[in-house]
Amino acid sequence: MLSSLLLLWILLRCADSFSVRVPPGPVVVVRGATALLPCEFEPDLNISQLVVTWQRGEDARVVHSFYYQRDQLERQDSDYKGRTKLNYSELPKGNASLSITNFGLKDAGKYLCTVSNTKGTGKGELQLVYAAVYSEPRLSIHLKSSAVMVQYEMEGYPRPEILWLGSGNQNLTDHQEVSSASDGGLYYLKSYVTQNSAVNLTFTLKNPTAHQELQRHVIFSYDENIQNSSTSVVVLSVLCVILLCSTVLLLWLYCKQR
């Protein structure tokens, strides 16, 4: 009786000491990269009874399963077909980390790693965060009748921090349009400012999730009197044409009277 209680106590202590360890904070993965989901457990060199299951934390979809010393992918969710992999040589060392290729927006979220072997059973949950580096901003300058509009367009994820500064470091941030994320997992951003005189601007974009910061300077000057000069030229040309026509008409009338 005493030996049975001792054995039970030992088993309970072993079960209590068994742990599955995953990163405590979010793991950021860039669009298109291979995501590595770390998961460590109390190792057992004999993996004949090892069971590893990766699932989505939100809806328990099966991402990857391993037991009977091989992958068991019959119940794997279709979104992960051909994209997941365990490092088999690391399993006896207590490493059940999973890799997911071609990471996209729909892959972001919670993942649950459940491990069971002769030493016990445990689970750990981690968070994957999706990010996409913003493309090189495309500059366009639009001249209007009384102003100049400077605009940048780019794609990335998530919504960035935008700042426009004038030559005196005054904040000119005004208009920006951000469309919904596309199927490719990107936001389309259009940001612009309007100036009534010569342009001397600094554009800054920050994407903290992807550890990205872009800064571009725009200097553009134009002659504000061009429009008035052009108008004067047009008016003068019209007057010359009218004068010429009047002269011809007078000559024709004179000749006709003669």
Short mmCIF file of C-alpha atoms in Angstrom, two decimals, residues 11 54 60 64 101 116 121 128 141 144 146 163 171 176 215 227-228 232 244:
data_model
loop_
_atom_site.label_atom_id
_atom_site.label_comp_id
_atom_site.label_asym_id
_atom_site.label_seq_id
_atom_site.Cartn_x
_atom_site.Cartn_y
_atom_site.Cartn_z
CA LEU A 11 3.89 10.17 -11.02
CA TRP A 54 -0.58 22.21 -33.28
CA ALA A 60 -9.20 24.45 -32.77
CA HIS A 64 -0.13 19.86 -37.75
CA THR A 101 5.86 28.70 -45.16
CA SER A 116 2.31 14.37 -24.57
CA THR A 121 1.11 16.25 -20.99
CA LEU A 128 1.59 35.32 -34.36
CA ILE A 141 2.86 66.44 -57.93
CA LYS A 144 -3.71 73.44 -59.76
CA SER A 146 -3.88 78.34 -57.15
CA LEU A 163 3.59 62.76 -40.68
CA ASN A 171 2.67 69.74 -38.81
CA GLN A 176 -4.84 60.32 -46.11
CA GLN A 215 11.46 59.52 -44.70
CA GLN A 227 -0.52 82.06 -64.77
CA ASN A 228 -1.01 85.86 -64.80
CA SER A 232 -1.86 88.51 -70.37
CA LEU A 244 -6.04 92.67 -87.67
#
